[in-house]
Short mmCIF file of C-alpha atoms in Angstrom, two decimals:
data_model
loop_
_atom_site.label_atom_id
_atom_site.label_comp_id
_atom_site.label_asym_id
_atom_site.label_seq_id
_atom_site.Cartn_x
_atom_site.Cartn_y
_atom_site.Cartn_z
CA UNK D 1 97.49 -54.57 -79.26
CA UNK D 2 94.35 -56.07 -78.91
CA UNK D 3 92.34 -52.90 -79.24
CA UNK D 4 94.22 -52.18 -82.52
CA UNK D 5 93.53 -55.05 -83.84
CA UNK D 6 89.67 -55.01 -83.15
CA UNK D 7 89.48 -51.57 -84.32
CA UNK D 8 91.78 -52.83 -86.92
CA UNK D 9 88.36 -55.51 -88.35
CA UNK D 10 86.17 -53.06 -87.25
CA UNK D 11 87.45 -50.72 -90.36
CA UNK D 12 88.09 -53.68 -92.50
CA UNK D 13 84.22 -54.75 -91.74
CA UNK D 14 82.90 -51.14 -92.67
CA UNK D 15 85.90 -51.16 -95.50
CA UNK D 16 83.65 -53.87 -96.75
CA UNK D 17 80.14 -51.86 -96.43
CA UNK D 18 81.66 -49.98 -98.73
CA UNK D 19 83.06 -52.41 -101.61
CA UNK D 20 79.53 -53.58 -101.35
CA UNK D 21 78.57 -49.99 -102.87
CA UNK D 22 80.63 -49.87 -104.68
CA UNK D 23 80.27 -52.72 -106.00
CA UNK D 24 76.62 -52.12 -106.98
CA UNK D 25 77.57 -48.75 -107.92
CA UNK D 26 79.78 -50.60 -111.32
CA UNK D 27 76.31 -52.61 -112.07
CA UNK D 28 74.20 -49.39 -111.64
CA UNK D 29 76.38 -47.08 -113.78
CA UNK D 30 76.12 -50.37 -116.47
CA UNK D 31 72.72 -50.71 -116.27
CA UNK D 32 72.29 -46.29 -116.72
CA UNK D 33 74.58 -46.09 -119.73
CA UNK D 34 72.70 -49.11 -121.50
CA UNK D 35 69.25 -47.44 -120.74
CA UNK D 36 70.33 -44.49 -122.02
CA UNK D 37 71.83 -45.81 -125.43
CA UNK D 38 68.50 -47.84 -126.00
CA UNK D 39 65.76 -44.47 -124.82
CA UNK D 40 68.16 -42.35 -127.07
CA UNK D 41 68.93 -44.65 -130.09
CA UNK D 42 65.04 -45.80 -130.01
CA UNK D 43 63.58 -42.58 -129.02
CA UNK D 44 66.15 -39.73 -130.16
CA UNK D 45 65.14 -39.00 -125.92
CA UNK D 46 68.24 -37.43 -124.22
CA UNK D 47 68.59 -35.92 -120.74
CA UNK D 48 72.20 -35.50 -119.25
CA UNK D 49 71.22 -35.96 -115.90
CA UNK D 50 71.10 -40.02 -116.71
CA UNK D 51 74.87 -38.62 -118.59
CA UNK D 52 75.66 -37.20 -115.04
CA UNK D 53 74.21 -40.17 -112.96
CA UNK D 54 77.12 -42.00 -114.44
CA UNK D 55 80.33 -40.17 -113.48
CA UNK D 56 78.87 -40.00 -110.21
CA UNK D 57 78.04 -43.80 -109.57
CA UNK D 58 81.65 -44.68 -111.41
CA UNK D 59 83.39 -41.65 -108.95
CA UNK D 60 81.48 -44.11 -105.71
CA UNK D 61 82.94 -47.29 -107.92
CA UNK D 62 86.67 -46.22 -107.75
CA UNK D 63 86.85 -43.62 -104.15
CA UNK D 64 84.70 -46.44 -102.38
CA UNK D 65 86.52 -49.46 -103.57
CA UNK D 66 89.96 -48.08 -103.44
CA UNK D 67 89.58 -48.54 -99.62
CA UNK D 68 88.51 -52.59 -100.76
CA UNK D 69 90.89 -52.42 -103.20
CA UNK D 70 93.56 -52.04 -100.17
CA UNK D 71 92.55 -54.19 -97.77
CA UNK D 72 92.94 -56.95 -100.17
CA UNK D 73 96.11 -56.79 -100.87
CA UNK D 74 95.56 -56.57 -104.37
CA UNK D 75 96.63 -52.91 -104.85
CA UNK D 76 98.81 -52.15 -107.89
CA UNK D 77 102.09 -52.23 -107.07
CA UNK D 78 105.35 -51.32 -108.91
CA UNK D 79 108.61 -52.67 -107.15
CA UNK D 80 111.14 -54.68 -108.69
CA UNK D 81 112.18 -56.56 -105.85
CA UNK D 82 108.86 -56.57 -103.55
CA UNK D 83 107.66 -60.11 -105.84
CA UNK D 84 111.23 -61.98 -104.73
CA UNK D 85 110.77 -60.72 -101.17
CA UNK D 86 109.38 -62.89 -98.41
CA UNK D 87 107.42 -62.25 -95.59
CA UNK D 88 109.35 -60.22 -93.56
CA UNK D 89 110.59 -58.15 -96.19
CA UNK D 90 107.55 -57.84 -97.34
CA UNK D 91 105.90 -56.44 -94.77
CA UNK D 92 108.92 -54.29 -93.95
CA UNK D 93 108.78 -53.07 -97.49
CA UNK D 94 104.35 -52.69 -96.93
CA UNK D 95 104.87 -50.86 -93.58
CA UNK D 96 107.97 -48.34 -95.27
CA UNK D 97 104.62 -47.22 -98.19
CA UNK D 98 101.75 -47.45 -95.28
CA UNK D 99 104.03 -45.24 -92.98
CA UNK D 100 106.00 -43.00 -95.21
CA UNK D 101 103.39 -42.47 -98.34
CA UNK D 102 100.18 -44.19 -98.38
CA UNK D 103 99.15 -42.26 -94.90
CA UNK D 104 100.62 -38.62 -95.33
CA UNK D 105 98.94 -38.80 -99.35
CA UNK D 106 95.76 -39.58 -98.14
CA UNK D 107 95.55 -37.35 -94.89
CA UNK D 108 96.91 -34.69 -97.37
CA UNK D 109 93.92 -34.86 -99.40
CA UNK D 110 91.58 -35.22 -97.52
CA UNK D 111 92.38 -32.44 -95.52
CA UNK D 112 92.36 -30.40 -99.31
CA UNK D 113 88.77 -32.25 -100.41
CA UNK D 114 87.28 -31.33 -97.51
CA UNK D 115 86.25 -27.47 -97.57
CA UNK D 116 85.77 -28.12 -101.53
CA UNK D 117 83.33 -30.23 -100.63
CA UNK D 118 81.76 -27.82 -98.14
CA UNK D 119 81.76 -25.54 -100.72
CA UNK D 120 79.15 -27.63 -102.81
CA UNK D 121 77.39 -29.09 -100.40
CA UNK D 122 76.44 -24.43 -99.21
CA UNK D 123 76.52 -23.53 -102.44
CA UNK D 124 74.48 -25.80 -103.86
CA UNK D 125 76.07 -25.68 -107.10
CA UNK D 126 73.93 -27.27 -109.71
CA UNK D 127 75.67 -28.64 -113.30
CA UNK D 128 75.77 -25.99 -116.10
CA UNK D 129 75.16 -28.35 -118.80
CA UNK D 130 70.93 -28.60 -119.34
CA UNK D 131 69.06 -31.04 -116.84
CA UNK D 132 72.83 -31.15 -114.39
CA UNK D 133 72.00 -32.80 -111.41
CA UNK D 134 73.22 -31.08 -108.20
CA UNK D 135 77.65 -30.83 -107.46
CA UNK D 136 77.75 -32.09 -103.79
CA UNK D 137 77.26 -36.13 -103.63
CA UNK D 138 79.77 -36.37 -106.74
CA UNK D 139 82.43 -34.26 -104.58
CA UNK D 140 81.46 -36.10 -101.43
CA UNK D 141 83.30 -39.49 -102.61
CA UNK D 142 86.11 -37.85 -102.56
CA UNK D 143 86.67 -37.23 -98.72
CA UNK D 144 85.00 -40.13 -98.50
CA UNK D 145 86.96 -42.49 -100.39
CA UNK D 146 90.57 -40.32 -98.98
CA UNK D 147 88.76 -40.80 -95.71
CA UNK D 148 88.58 -44.51 -95.93
CA UNK D 149 91.79 -45.70 -97.85
CA UNK D 150 93.43 -43.69 -94.64
CA UNK D 151 91.09 -45.56 -92.11
CA UNK D 152 92.10 -49.12 -93.77
CA UNK D 153 96.18 -47.69 -94.10
CA UNK D 154 95.96 -47.65 -90.29
CA UNK D 155 94.13 -50.86 -90.02
CA UNK D 156 96.93 -52.39 -92.42
CA UNK D 157 99.60 -51.06 -90.31
CA UNK D 158 98.50 -52.12 -87.50
CA UNK D 159 97.67 -55.25 -88.62
CA UNK D 160 101.31 -55.88 -89.96
CA UNK D 161 102.50 -54.77 -86.85
CA UNK D 162 101.18 -56.92 -85.32
CA UNK D 163 102.47 -60.26 -87.69
CA UNK D 164 105.61 -59.41 -86.79
CA UNK D 165 104.66 -59.49 -83.02
CA UNK D 166 102.90 -63.06 -83.95
CA UNK D 167 100.02 -61.59 -82.45
CA UNK D 168 98.35 -61.92 -86.59
CA UNK D 169 98.11 -63.92 -88.98
CA UNK D 170 97.99 -63.20 -92.64
CA UNK D 171 96.97 -64.08 -95.84
CA UNK D 172 100.05 -66.75 -97.62
CA UNK D 173 101.50 -64.09 -100.26
CA UNK D 174 103.40 -62.98 -97.53
CA UNK D 175 105.37 -66.83 -97.23
CA UNK D 176 106.03 -67.99 -100.44
CA UNK D 177 108.88 -66.40 -102.40
CA UNK D 178 106.98 -65.11 -105.71
CA UNK D 179 108.34 -67.77 -108.08
#
């Protein structure tokens, strides 16, 4: 279990780094958007590349930030009874969702998105818009994001099993019921 917990901590650390990239992608996207608007309305100059880089950065924000959201346990849950559960109940529900939903879905999405990325990389496909950008960097966010969520899901499984075995301390939200 110690080796698996070390691996889980390494995955957490890696996702912390991708979370930082996602955070800066949001800031860069906002600055580019504002700068593009100012230049377009002040000088009547615009480029599709500036518009496309915004959605590339948004893709990075969403796909690289998703694993960090899972790591911090801040993801959205639509569950009528989860909030009323305490410690073990929440962990068992989490484990069920991670094992039977998150891991299989992320595996399939990774499997499907990787060939798409390789195709875009090999072809050097460009946007059809005038002044558009090459597409593969945006498409790379798909398999990379799915892989990071899959890894974080595996790390969360390890941490929850270790918690059940009294080998790992988790956040207090598992200790008290929702009022």
